[in-house]
Amino acid sequence: MKKLVRATALVSLLAILSMPAVADGDKAKFEALERQIEALQTRIAALEAQQTFTSFMPDFAERFHVMHRAGEAGDWAVASHEFQEMKRLTILSTNIDANNGNLMQQMMKPSFEALENAIGHGNQEKFQQALVQTIDTCNACHTAPGSGFVQVTLNARDSMSLRHPHKLMQREMAGGHSHGMSSGMGTMMPAMPAADAHHDDTGQPAHKH
């Protein structure tokens, strides 16, 4: 579609440039045509900048990845922050693709409830269970529209990742923190460095905090 619009605009422009000089009476017609070409070019730029589900999902995966690591480190403040962003992105997904967005919202709801409960109570056991549930849901959601070959995993050593590192500390979930779904930002609780080593995406200790 984008290529067709671009080709149409280019053909129209070449037609104008190749025509001989015309009478003043035809000037208005050509000015109108030029405006149409400009409008087409603007439309092309908008289409090229428009996000698709393919470009949207890596952002969602980034949030899940950081939430996963933060929860394991006991940094419930960061885990909650990333989880809220995951929920916000899921709501926005319907603006990108109504069908896939609605499917995503419906399928992720039980997993989101499990994650929210685990993070809110700082419960590691429930958090791990919710992570597994979420991964299973993600893979089922990929399969539903015919993209079952796209599978995600909790084991970073089995995945490709270019995620940037986050400094994680043992903190309680921040009260009142939101991502545009309600007002208020809340104040982070006093932080304590995590006792265990930070692991990078190879699964190896990277450094002590």
Short mmCIF file of C-alpha atoms in Angstrom, two decimals:
data_model
loop_
_atom_site.label_atom_id
_atom_site.label_comp_id
_atom_site.label_asym_id
_atom_site.label_seq_id
_atom_site.Cartn_x
_atom_site.Cartn_y
_atom_site.Cartn_z
CA MET A 1 0.00 0.00 0.00
CA LYS A 2 2.79 2.40 0.92
CA LYS A 3 4.69 1.55 -2.28
CA LEU A 4 1.57 2.10 -4.39
CA VAL A 5 0.91 5.53 -2.86
CA ARG A 6 4.55 6.51 -3.27
CA ALA A 7 4.59 5.36 -6.90
CA THR A 8 1.40 7.31 -7.65
CA ALA A 9 2.88 10.49 -6.21
CA LEU A 10 6.11 10.03 -8.16
CA VAL A 11 4.32 9.43 -11.47
CA SER A 12 2.21 12.53 -10.95
CA LEU A 13 5.26 14.64 -10.19
CA LEU A 14 7.15 13.38 -13.25
CA ALA A 15 4.14 14.12 -15.42
CA ILE A 16 4.15 17.73 -14.27
CA LEU A 17 7.89 18.18 -14.81
CA SER A 18 7.80 16.68 -18.31
CA MET A 19 4.94 18.84 -19.63
CA PRO A 20 5.60 22.06 -21.59
CA ALA A 21 4.69 25.48 -20.26
CA VAL A 22 0.95 26.03 -20.06
CA ALA A 23 -1.37 28.98 -20.13
CA ASP A 24 -2.21 30.88 -16.96
CA GLY A 25 -5.70 29.38 -17.08
CA ASP A 26 -4.27 25.95 -16.35
CA LYS A 27 -2.03 27.16 -13.53
CA ALA A 28 -4.71 26.68 -10.89
CA LYS A 29 -5.19 23.05 -11.96
CA PHE A 30 -1.51 22.31 -11.60
CA GLU A 31 -1.33 24.06 -8.25
CA ALA A 32 -4.22 21.89 -7.08
CA LEU A 33 -2.40 18.80 -8.34
CA GLU A 34 0.76 19.85 -6.52
CA ARG A 35 -1.23 20.18 -3.31
CA GLN A 36 -2.60 16.69 -3.82
CA ILE A 37 0.94 15.38 -4.28
CA GLU A 38 2.03 17.11 -1.08
CA ALA A 39 -0.92 15.54 0.73
CA LEU A 40 0.07 12.11 -0.62
CA GLN A 41 3.65 12.64 0.53
CA THR A 42 2.40 13.59 3.99
CA ARG A 43 0.23 10.48 4.04
CA ILE A 44 3.20 8.32 3.02
CA ALA A 45 5.29 9.76 5.85
CA ALA A 46 2.49 9.07 8.33
CA LEU A 47 2.12 5.47 7.13
CA GLU A 48 5.86 4.86 7.36
CA ALA A 49 5.94 6.23 10.92
CA GLN A 50 2.91 4.23 12.05
CA GLN A 51 3.68 1.48 14.55
CA THR A 52 2.71 -2.09 13.77
CA PHE A 53 2.24 -5.05 16.10
CA THR A 54 5.61 -6.33 14.92
CA SER A 55 7.37 -3.16 16.07
CA PHE A 56 5.22 -2.94 19.21
CA MET A 57 5.99 -6.34 20.71
CA PRO A 58 9.73 -5.79 21.40
CA ASP A 59 8.82 -2.85 23.64
CA PHE A 60 6.38 -5.06 25.54
CA ALA A 61 9.03 -7.79 25.78
CA GLU A 62 11.54 -5.28 27.15
CA ARG A 63 9.15 -4.36 29.97
CA PHE A 64 8.51 -8.01 30.78
CA HIS A 65 12.24 -8.75 30.79
CA VAL A 66 13.03 -5.95 33.27
CA MET A 67 10.03 -6.83 35.45
CA HIS A 68 11.23 -10.44 35.54
CA ARG A 69 14.76 -9.51 36.62
CA ALA A 70 13.54 -6.88 39.10
CA GLY A 71 11.15 -9.28 40.80
CA GLU A 72 13.83 -11.94 41.16
CA ALA A 73 16.12 -9.32 42.75
CA GLY A 74 13.37 -8.31 45.16
CA ASP A 75 13.13 -4.86 43.58
CA TRP A 76 9.35 -4.67 43.66
CA ALA A 77 9.45 -0.94 42.92
CA VAL A 78 10.99 -1.52 39.48
CA ALA A 79 8.93 -4.68 38.94
CA SER A 80 5.74 -2.73 39.60
CA HIS A 81 6.88 0.13 37.35
CA GLU A 82 7.51 -2.20 34.42
CA PHE A 83 4.31 -4.15 35.06
CA GLN A 84 2.26 -0.94 34.94
CA GLU A 85 3.89 -0.11 31.63
CA MET A 86 3.02 -3.57 30.32
CA LYS A 87 -0.63 -2.93 31.19
CA ARG A 88 -0.54 0.48 29.54
CA LEU A 89 0.97 -0.94 26.36
CA THR A 90 -1.65 -3.68 26.27
CA ILE A 91 -4.40 -1.06 26.39
CA LEU A 92 -2.72 0.92 23.61
CA SER A 93 -2.35 -2.20 21.46
CA THR A 94 -5.96 -1.93 20.30
CA ASN A 95 -5.06 1.35 18.57
CA ILE A 96 -2.41 -0.46 16.56
CA ASP A 97 -4.47 -3.50 15.64
CA ALA A 98 -8.00 -3.80 17.03
CA ASN A 99 -8.31 -7.57 16.57
CA ASN A 100 -4.90 -8.56 17.91
CA GLY A 101 -5.09 -5.91 20.61
CA ASN A 102 -8.41 -7.20 21.94
CA LEU A 103 -7.10 -10.76 21.77
CA MET A 104 -4.03 -9.72 23.75
CA GLN A 105 -6.10 -7.96 26.42
CA GLN A 106 -8.43 -10.92 26.89
CA MET A 107 -5.70 -13.55 27.04
CA MET A 108 -3.34 -11.58 29.27
CA LYS A 109 -5.94 -10.64 31.89
CA PRO A 110 -5.53 -13.74 34.15
CA SER A 111 -1.73 -13.53 33.97
CA PHE A 112 -1.79 -9.82 34.74
CA GLU A 113 -3.96 -10.46 37.79
CA ALA A 114 -1.48 -13.09 39.01
CA LEU A 115 1.50 -10.78 38.44
CA GLU A 116 -0.20 -7.85 40.14
CA ASN A 117 -1.01 -9.95 43.20
CA ALA A 118 2.52 -11.37 43.46
CA ILE A 119 4.24 -8.00 43.01
CA GLY A 120 1.85 -6.23 45.36
CA HIS A 121 2.61 -8.71 48.14
CA GLY A 122 6.29 -9.14 47.30
CA ASN A 123 5.76 -12.89 47.11
CA GLN A 124 8.61 -14.61 45.27
CA GLU A 125 6.90 -18.00 44.99
CA LYS A 126 3.74 -16.53 43.50
CA PHE A 127 5.83 -14.27 41.28
CA GLN A 128 7.66 -17.23 39.75
CA GLN A 129 4.36 -19.02 39.17
CA ALA A 130 2.92 -15.90 37.55
CA LEU A 131 5.97 -15.59 35.28
CA VAL A 132 5.50 -19.15 34.01
CA GLN A 133 1.78 -18.52 33.55
CA THR A 134 2.52 -15.33 31.60
CA ILE A 135 5.05 -17.02 29.31
CA ASP A 136 2.54 -19.79 28.55
CA THR A 137 -0.09 -17.15 27.83
CA CYS A 138 2.25 -15.21 25.54
CA ASN A 139 3.04 -18.30 23.49
CA ALA A 140 -0.65 -19.24 23.30
CA CYS A 141 -1.43 -15.69 22.20
CA HIS A 142 1.18 -15.96 19.45
CA THR A 143 -0.32 -19.26 18.30
CA ALA A 144 -3.92 -17.97 18.13
CA PRO A 145 -3.43 -15.67 15.09
CA GLY A 146 -1.05 -18.12 13.37
CA SER A 147 2.33 -16.99 14.73
CA GLY A 148 3.01 -20.01 16.91
CA PHE A 149 6.58 -20.17 15.62
CA VAL A 150 7.29 -17.09 17.78
CA GLN A 151 8.00 -18.58 21.19
CA VAL A 152 9.34 -16.78 24.26
CA THR A 153 11.16 -18.22 27.26
CA LEU A 154 12.10 -17.27 30.81
CA ASN A 155 15.59 -18.70 30.34
CA ALA A 156 17.67 -15.80 29.02
CA ARG A 157 20.40 -18.21 27.94
CA ASP A 158 17.94 -19.70 25.43
CA SER A 159 16.97 -16.32 24.04
CA MET A 160 18.41 -13.49 21.98
CA SER A 161 18.58 -10.29 23.97
CA LEU A 162 20.01 -6.80 23.58
CA ARG A 163 18.40 -5.51 26.75
CA HIS A 164 20.26 -2.73 28.53
CA PRO A 165 21.12 -3.42 32.19
CA HIS A 166 19.11 -2.04 35.08
CA LYS A 167 20.48 -1.45 38.56
CA LEU A 168 18.13 -3.40 40.82
CA MET A 169 17.80 -3.07 44.60
CA GLN A 170 15.57 -4.57 47.27
CA ARG A 171 12.64 -2.15 47.49
CA GLU A 172 8.96 -2.32 48.25
CA MET A 173 6.41 -1.46 45.58
CA ALA A 174 5.95 2.30 45.25
CA GLY A 175 2.57 3.51 46.45
CA GLY A 176 0.41 5.47 44.03
CA HIS A 177 2.71 4.92 41.06
CA SER A 178 0.88 4.92 37.73
CA HIS A 179 1.41 5.06 33.98
CA GLY A 180 -1.31 7.39 32.85
CA MET A 181 -4.12 5.17 34.11
CA SER A 182 -4.54 7.20 37.29
CA SER A 183 -2.90 10.24 38.84
CA GLY A 184 -0.05 10.26 41.32
CA MET A 185 3.50 9.02 41.20
CA GLY A 186 4.22 7.93 44.76
CA THR A 187 7.55 7.92 46.54
CA MET A 188 10.03 5.08 46.39
CA MET A 189 10.83 3.31 49.64
CA PRO A 190 14.41 3.51 51.00
CA ALA A 191 16.59 1.25 48.92
CA MET A 192 18.90 -1.55 50.00
CA PRO A 193 21.37 -3.11 47.55
CA ALA A 194 20.47 -6.65 46.55
CA ALA A 195 22.52 -9.27 48.32
CA ASP A 196 23.01 -11.48 45.27
CA ALA A 197 25.05 -10.77 42.18
CA HIS A 198 23.41 -9.20 39.17
CA HIS A 199 23.12 -11.63 36.26
CA ASP A 200 23.33 -10.50 32.70
CA ASP A 201 21.52 -12.17 29.80
CA THR A 202 24.05 -14.99 29.63
CA GLY A 203 22.97 -16.12 33.09
CA GLN A 204 26.42 -15.32 34.52
CA PRO A 205 27.09 -12.95 37.43
CA ALA A 206 28.07 -9.57 36.05
CA HIS A 207 28.91 -7.57 39.16
CA LYS A 208 27.96 -6.97 42.77
CA HIS A 209 25.72 -4.00 43.58
#
